[in-house]
Amino acid sequence: MNRVHALNYPETGATRLGPLPDGYHHLHHTARIGRGHAVFEAAGAAVTSWRMHRGSGARVRTTAARAEPGARLEVSLGVGRLRFTAPCEVIWTAYEKDRTGFAYGTLAGHPERGEESFIVDIRDDGSVWFTVMAFSRPASWYTRLAGPLVPVVQKWYAKRLGRTVRRLAAADTGGDGVVQRR
């Protein structure tokens, strides 16, 4: 993977600390994944090991087995000549008692500029939630041309990721909240 690319936006870390910066499209999607610590652990592992992206149909090339600050990755979607590649760098991670996830920032060559975070958290009532938060704006001619369609596609993909995390966590826990050995 090419390590020469630099982040293509200045507001690094805004998905962790907030507020999201002005001048960008904002995305915030939250989905209930399940209940219990086993589901939380399985969902967090799916998110931070890239299984969430791969399970949603994306190709992922990365410099790390799991999310860690500085890790580089290329996420690509589509088929044949209609495959779009998005180079990113992990900006921050959270491996906490009740919160697991990461954010990546866009690198030069990404069709958008901005940052996106993927967080799994377990709440006091034991419910497990997945949240995607992002800010972005076009960085290529084709995302500028697509205009208002880009946020629609981003929201669709965030919902797809939520369904994928739910499915992977259920498969990893046998659907009953108990982590299955593989």
Short mmCIF file of C-alpha atoms in Angstrom, two decimals:
data_model
loop_
_atom_site.label_atom_id
_atom_site.label_comp_id
_atom_site.label_asym_id
_atom_site.label_seq_id
_atom_site.Cartn_x
_atom_site.Cartn_y
_atom_site.Cartn_z
CA MET A 1 0.00 0.00 0.00
CA ASN A 2 1.19 3.47 -0.86
CA ARG A 3 2.28 5.33 2.30
CA VAL A 4 2.84 8.69 0.58
CA HIS A 5 -0.77 9.84 0.78
CA ALA A 6 -1.62 12.36 3.49
CA LEU A 7 -4.94 13.10 5.14
CA ASN A 8 -6.96 15.38 2.87
CA TYR A 9 -8.89 17.35 5.54
CA PRO A 10 -7.77 19.41 8.58
CA GLU A 11 -10.35 18.56 11.30
CA THR A 12 -8.67 15.34 12.44
CA GLY A 13 -10.37 13.66 15.39
CA ALA A 14 -13.67 15.56 15.23
CA THR A 15 -15.69 12.31 15.24
CA ARG A 16 -14.27 11.51 18.66
CA LEU A 17 -14.50 14.86 20.36
CA GLY A 18 -17.22 16.66 18.39
CA PRO A 19 -18.84 18.80 17.37
CA LEU A 20 -18.72 17.81 13.72
CA PRO A 21 -17.26 20.66 11.66
CA ASP A 22 -19.31 23.02 9.53
CA GLY A 23 -18.99 22.90 5.75
CA TYR A 24 -19.47 19.12 5.52
CA HIS A 25 -22.37 16.72 5.15
CA HIS A 26 -23.00 15.07 8.54
CA LEU A 27 -24.07 11.46 8.96
CA HIS A 28 -25.27 9.89 12.18
CA HIS A 29 -26.78 6.41 12.19
CA THR A 30 -27.41 4.21 15.23
CA ALA A 31 -28.72 0.64 15.22
CA ARG A 32 -29.48 -1.81 18.03
CA ILE A 33 -27.29 -4.89 17.67
CA GLY A 34 -28.45 -7.08 20.54
CA ARG A 35 -28.01 -7.54 24.25
CA GLY A 36 -25.26 -8.60 26.64
CA HIS A 37 -21.49 -8.58 26.99
CA ALA A 38 -20.91 -11.46 24.58
CA VAL A 39 -22.77 -9.59 21.82
CA PHE A 40 -20.82 -6.41 22.69
CA GLU A 41 -17.50 -8.26 22.45
CA ALA A 42 -18.43 -10.04 19.20
CA ALA A 43 -19.71 -6.85 17.58
CA GLY A 44 -16.64 -4.87 18.68
CA ALA A 45 -14.34 -7.54 17.26
CA ALA A 46 -16.25 -7.54 13.95
CA VAL A 47 -15.90 -3.76 13.68
CA THR A 48 -12.23 -3.48 14.63
CA SER A 49 -11.01 -6.49 12.62
CA TRP A 50 -12.50 -5.22 9.32
CA ARG A 51 -15.03 -8.12 9.25
CA MET A 52 -17.83 -5.55 9.26
CA HIS A 53 -16.59 -3.99 6.02
CA ARG A 54 -15.80 -7.32 4.38
CA GLY A 55 -19.13 -8.80 5.51
CA SER A 56 -20.95 -5.90 3.88
CA GLY A 57 -19.39 -6.70 0.50
CA ALA A 58 -16.42 -4.31 0.54
CA ARG A 59 -12.88 -5.35 -0.25
CA VAL A 60 -10.35 -4.28 2.36
CA ARG A 61 -6.58 -4.07 2.02
CA THR A 62 -4.87 -3.03 5.22
CA THR A 63 -1.54 -2.71 6.98
CA ALA A 64 -2.95 -4.04 10.30
CA ALA A 65 -5.01 -7.02 11.45
CA ARG A 66 -7.18 -4.74 13.57
CA ALA A 67 -7.82 -1.04 13.93
CA GLU A 68 -4.94 0.89 15.48
CA PRO A 69 -3.93 4.53 15.06
CA GLY A 70 -1.83 4.99 11.94
CA ALA A 71 -3.04 1.80 10.23
CA ARG A 72 -3.70 2.35 6.53
CA LEU A 73 -6.47 0.70 4.59
CA GLU A 74 -8.16 0.80 1.22
CA VAL A 75 -11.85 0.03 1.17
CA SER A 76 -13.30 -0.65 -2.26
CA LEU A 77 -16.85 -1.14 -3.44
CA GLY A 78 -18.34 -1.93 -6.81
CA VAL A 79 -17.56 -4.28 -9.67
CA GLY A 80 -15.10 -4.18 -12.54
CA ARG A 81 -14.52 -0.67 -13.88
CA LEU A 82 -17.19 0.62 -11.51
CA ARG A 83 -15.09 -0.21 -8.44
CA PHE A 84 -14.32 2.78 -6.25
CA THR A 85 -11.30 2.64 -3.94
CA ALA A 86 -11.16 4.74 -0.81
CA PRO A 87 -7.75 5.05 0.93
CA CYS A 88 -8.00 5.84 4.65
CA GLU A 89 -5.93 6.00 7.82
CA VAL A 90 -7.12 5.05 11.29
CA ILE A 91 -7.16 8.25 13.36
CA TRP A 92 -8.26 6.97 16.77
CA THR A 93 -9.45 3.80 18.46
CA ALA A 94 -11.53 2.97 21.51
CA TYR A 95 -10.97 -0.33 23.30
CA GLU A 96 -12.86 0.40 26.49
CA LYS A 97 -15.05 -1.45 29.00
CA ASP A 98 -18.28 -0.25 27.41
CA ARG A 99 -17.15 1.16 24.04
CA THR A 100 -15.18 -0.33 21.14
CA GLY A 101 -14.43 1.07 17.71
CA PHE A 102 -12.39 3.42 15.62
CA ALA A 103 -12.43 6.28 13.15
CA TYR A 104 -10.63 6.64 9.91
CA GLY A 105 -9.80 9.74 7.96
CA THR A 106 -9.68 10.09 4.21
CA LEU A 107 -6.37 10.21 2.38
CA ALA A 108 -5.54 11.90 -0.90
CA GLY A 109 -7.15 9.79 -3.61
CA HIS A 110 -10.34 9.14 -1.62
CA PRO A 111 -13.52 10.29 -3.42
CA GLU A 112 -14.52 12.25 -0.28
CA ARG A 113 -12.79 14.40 2.35
CA GLY A 114 -13.58 13.80 5.99
CA GLU A 115 -13.76 11.29 8.77
CA GLU A 116 -15.98 8.38 9.78
CA SER A 117 -16.26 6.55 13.08
CA PHE A 118 -17.69 3.12 13.83
CA ILE A 119 -18.53 2.50 17.49
CA VAL A 120 -20.14 -0.37 19.39
CA ASP A 121 -21.30 0.44 22.90
CA ILE A 122 -23.08 -1.42 25.65
CA ARG A 123 -25.50 0.62 27.71
CA ASP A 124 -26.47 0.30 31.38
CA ASP A 125 -29.53 -1.80 30.48
CA GLY A 126 -27.28 -4.33 28.62
CA SER A 127 -28.41 -3.28 25.14
CA VAL A 128 -25.69 -3.15 22.49
CA TRP A 129 -25.68 -0.39 19.88
CA PHE A 130 -23.67 0.37 16.74
CA THR A 131 -23.13 3.97 15.65
CA VAL A 132 -21.68 5.43 12.48
CA MET A 133 -20.83 9.13 12.64
CA ALA A 134 -19.19 10.99 9.78
CA PHE A 135 -18.52 14.31 8.16
CA SER A 136 -17.60 14.49 4.50
CA ARG A 137 -17.63 16.53 1.33
CA PRO A 138 -16.72 15.70 -2.26
CA ALA A 139 -13.05 15.38 -3.18
CA SER A 140 -13.38 14.06 -6.74
CA TRP A 141 -15.18 15.14 -9.88
CA TYR A 142 -17.58 12.21 -9.75
CA THR A 143 -18.68 12.77 -6.13
CA ARG A 144 -19.20 16.47 -6.93
CA LEU A 145 -21.20 15.45 -10.00
CA ALA A 146 -23.28 12.96 -7.97
CA GLY A 147 -24.20 15.82 -5.61
CA PRO A 148 -27.18 14.94 -3.40
CA LEU A 149 -26.96 11.22 -4.22
CA VAL A 150 -23.75 10.80 -2.20
CA PRO A 151 -25.39 11.34 1.25
CA VAL A 152 -28.16 8.92 0.27
CA VAL A 153 -25.59 6.24 -0.62
CA GLN A 154 -23.63 6.96 2.58
CA LYS A 155 -26.77 6.52 4.72
CA TRP A 156 -27.63 3.29 2.86
CA TYR A 157 -24.12 1.96 3.49
CA ALA A 158 -24.23 2.92 7.20
CA LYS A 159 -27.50 0.97 7.55
CA ARG A 160 -25.93 -1.97 5.70
CA LEU A 161 -22.97 -1.91 8.10
CA GLY A 162 -25.37 -1.97 11.07
CA ARG A 163 -27.19 -5.01 9.68
CA THR A 164 -23.83 -6.68 8.98
CA VAL A 165 -22.56 -6.10 12.53
CA ARG A 166 -25.85 -7.47 13.94
CA ARG A 167 -25.58 -10.57 11.72
CA LEU A 168 -21.91 -11.20 12.55
CA ALA A 169 -22.46 -10.74 16.30
CA ALA A 170 -25.44 -13.13 16.19
CA ALA A 171 -23.40 -15.71 14.26
CA ASP A 172 -20.46 -15.38 16.65
CA THR A 173 -22.70 -15.84 19.69
CA GLY A 174 -24.99 -18.48 18.23
CA GLY A 175 -27.80 -15.95 18.45
CA ASP A 176 -28.02 -16.53 22.21
CA GLY A 177 -25.36 -14.11 23.49
CA VAL A 178 -22.74 -16.83 24.11
CA VAL A 179 -19.54 -16.49 22.12
CA GLN A 180 -18.97 -19.54 19.91
CA ARG A 181 -15.45 -20.96 19.54
CA ARG A 182 -14.23 -21.10 15.94
#
